XYZ file of C-alpha atoms in Angstrom:
186
model
C -0.584 44.318 -73.146
C -3.972 44.072 -74.821
C -7.069 45.159 -72.930
C -8.520 42.228 -71.042
C -12.056 42.219 -69.769
C -11.930 40.942 -66.187
C -15.653 41.251 -65.594
C -16.398 37.617 -66.367
C -14.838 34.256 -67.147
C -11.848 34.536 -69.422
C -12.644 32.686 -72.648
C -9.011 31.976 -73.490
C -7.567 28.801 -74.982
C -6.785 27.342 -71.542
C -10.301 27.760 -70.198
C -11.156 24.117 -70.827
C -11.300 21.741 -67.875
C -8.351 19.331 -67.723
C -9.015 16.142 -69.669
C -9.325 12.862 -67.825
C -9.577 14.280 -64.303
C -12.530 13.090 -62.338
C -14.188 15.733 -60.207
C -12.569 18.544 -62.188
C -14.254 21.913 -62.040
C -16.266 22.640 -65.156
C -14.760 25.296 -67.378
C -17.636 27.712 -66.837
C -17.161 27.430 -63.060
C -13.536 28.551 -63.086
C -12.807 32.059 -61.823
C -10.239 33.002 -64.443
C -10.860 36.688 -63.845
C -10.152 36.485 -60.111
C -7.210 34.127 -60.605
C -5.578 36.542 -63.024
C -6.410 39.585 -60.913
C -4.732 37.890 -57.951
C -1.642 37.162 -60.068
C -1.413 40.773 -61.220
C -2.222 42.234 -57.793
C 0.452 40.059 -56.154
C 2.984 40.906 -58.860
C 2.514 44.631 -58.361
C 2.126 44.487 -54.571
C 5.435 42.677 -54.071
C 7.020 44.458 -57.040
C 7.040 47.772 -55.188
C 9.146 46.212 -52.439
C 11.190 44.078 -54.866
C 12.628 47.169 -56.557
C 13.725 48.603 -53.222
C 15.156 45.259 -52.052
C 17.304 44.951 -55.199
C 19.336 47.941 -54.022
C 20.393 45.913 -50.971
C 20.918 42.658 -52.863
C 17.874 41.182 -51.125
C 14.871 39.299 -52.430
C 11.373 38.376 -51.318
C 12.607 35.832 -48.799
C 14.583 38.564 -47.032
C 11.470 40.732 -47.019
C 9.296 38.030 -45.470
C 11.866 37.233 -42.776
C 12.372 40.905 -41.924
C 8.628 41.534 -41.881
C 7.796 38.796 -39.394
C 10.850 39.355 -37.201
C 9.970 43.045 -36.994
C 6.260 42.434 -36.339
C 6.891 39.730 -33.707
C 10.054 40.658 -31.760
C 11.631 37.640 -30.087
C 10.193 35.269 -32.686
C 11.824 31.856 -32.363
C 13.622 30.547 -35.425
C 11.487 27.390 -35.228
C 8.299 29.484 -35.300
C 9.598 31.539 -38.219
C 10.141 28.305 -40.152
C 6.528 27.331 -39.427
C 5.163 30.732 -40.447
C 7.110 30.885 -43.705
C 6.709 27.168 -44.425
C 10.269 26.849 -45.620
C 13.149 24.541 -44.775
C 15.987 25.324 -42.361
C 18.335 25.333 -45.332
C 16.263 27.940 -47.190
C 16.024 30.151 -44.121
C 19.693 29.686 -43.224
C 21.145 31.551 -46.186
C 18.711 34.461 -45.913
C 18.963 34.729 -42.142
C 22.766 34.627 -42.241
C 22.841 37.526 -44.681
C 20.395 39.584 -42.590
C 22.415 38.856 -39.439
C 25.785 39.552 -41.099
C 24.574 42.852 -42.535
C 23.043 44.011 -39.259
C 19.333 43.963 -40.082
C 18.505 41.307 -37.480
C 20.091 40.192 -34.210
C 19.792 36.770 -32.668
C 19.648 36.185 -28.911
C 19.393 33.041 -26.856
C 16.220 32.382 -24.892
C 16.140 33.310 -21.187
C 14.625 30.019 -20.050
C 15.932 27.750 -22.788
C 19.439 28.574 -23.999
C 18.864 26.443 -27.112
C 16.197 28.829 -28.370
C 17.260 31.365 -30.941
C 15.149 34.502 -30.698
C 15.165 37.046 -33.518
C 14.863 40.817 -33.289
C 15.045 43.525 -35.946
C 17.741 46.127 -35.440
C 17.119 49.837 -36.023
C 18.523 49.295 -39.516
C 16.118 46.398 -40.097
C 13.177 48.361 -38.718
C 13.953 51.251 -41.072
C 13.974 48.941 -44.102
C 10.740 47.231 -43.016
C 9.105 50.639 -42.530
C 10.159 51.736 -46.009
C 8.839 48.528 -47.617
C 5.607 48.598 -45.605
C 5.166 52.239 -46.596
C 5.371 51.358 -50.284
C 2.857 48.544 -49.852
C 0.565 50.652 -47.665
C 0.523 53.337 -50.354
C -0.666 50.756 -52.895
C -3.315 49.411 -50.497
C -4.508 52.936 -49.681
C -4.838 53.801 -53.380
C -6.790 50.607 -54.014
C -9.100 51.104 -51.028
C -9.919 54.642 -52.212
C -11.564 52.999 -55.236
C -14.120 51.114 -53.126
C -16.710 52.080 -50.511
C -15.526 52.084 -46.858
C -17.366 48.831 -46.132
C -15.519 47.351 -49.119
C -12.311 47.310 -47.066
C -13.931 44.887 -44.637
C -15.046 42.713 -47.542
C -11.443 42.644 -48.793
C -10.241 41.529 -45.344
C -12.905 38.809 -45.188
C -11.993 37.576 -48.666
C -8.274 37.423 -47.895
C -8.874 35.605 -44.596
C -11.125 33.135 -46.408
C -8.312 32.462 -48.928
C -6.006 31.281 -46.129
C -5.952 27.519 -45.578
C -8.179 27.025 -42.533
C -7.074 23.408 -41.966
C -3.583 24.537 -40.973
C -3.862 28.000 -39.475
C -0.737 30.057 -39.186
C 0.508 30.941 -35.717
C 0.911 34.527 -36.835
C -2.663 34.718 -38.085
C -3.849 33.258 -34.778
C -1.818 35.936 -32.970
C -3.347 38.669 -35.103
C -6.844 37.351 -34.461
C -6.219 37.108 -30.697
C -4.771 40.630 -30.557
C -7.821 42.040 -32.306
C -10.087 40.957 -29.429
C -13.097 38.709 -28.879
C -14.762 39.571 -32.194
C -11.463 39.339 -34.031
C -12.533 36.705 -36.529
C -15.099 39.142 -37.832
C -12.637 42.068 -37.947
C -9.070 40.819 -38.418
């Protein structure tokens, strides 16, 4: 790949504003550099886990399900659908495979027998720990490149990127768990 200068707007052939769209952002106002950095950062961040998941015949959907089930034991299937913003059909195939292969167990709710509560097994927890370790290593390497207060700026930026009109239940849980000043820290 040729060296690309990400320090300013990318003057590539697609840097023009779309024709005929009212209210379109002017070409000079587009953040091509950040857009492309986010693409590459995401590619490499999930790529570390993707390579490990291939060994098990799993993909990113399996990773996301395992991650949230592990982080929030007893998560209801309905809440998992909301968090992942996927359909029952999409979740069904992935969840069935994780259940069949012993990475997750499903229990009925104590108060409502119709509820399906999900828990990671020891096998599932081990895989999540391995994947999180790979991703933590990448985050740690990246954070070493910036000042300590830069880590807080990264957190603020990522929180600001999340759609605030439809907050995720998981994000709300994380913010609550972090305490009264959580919005500033989480």
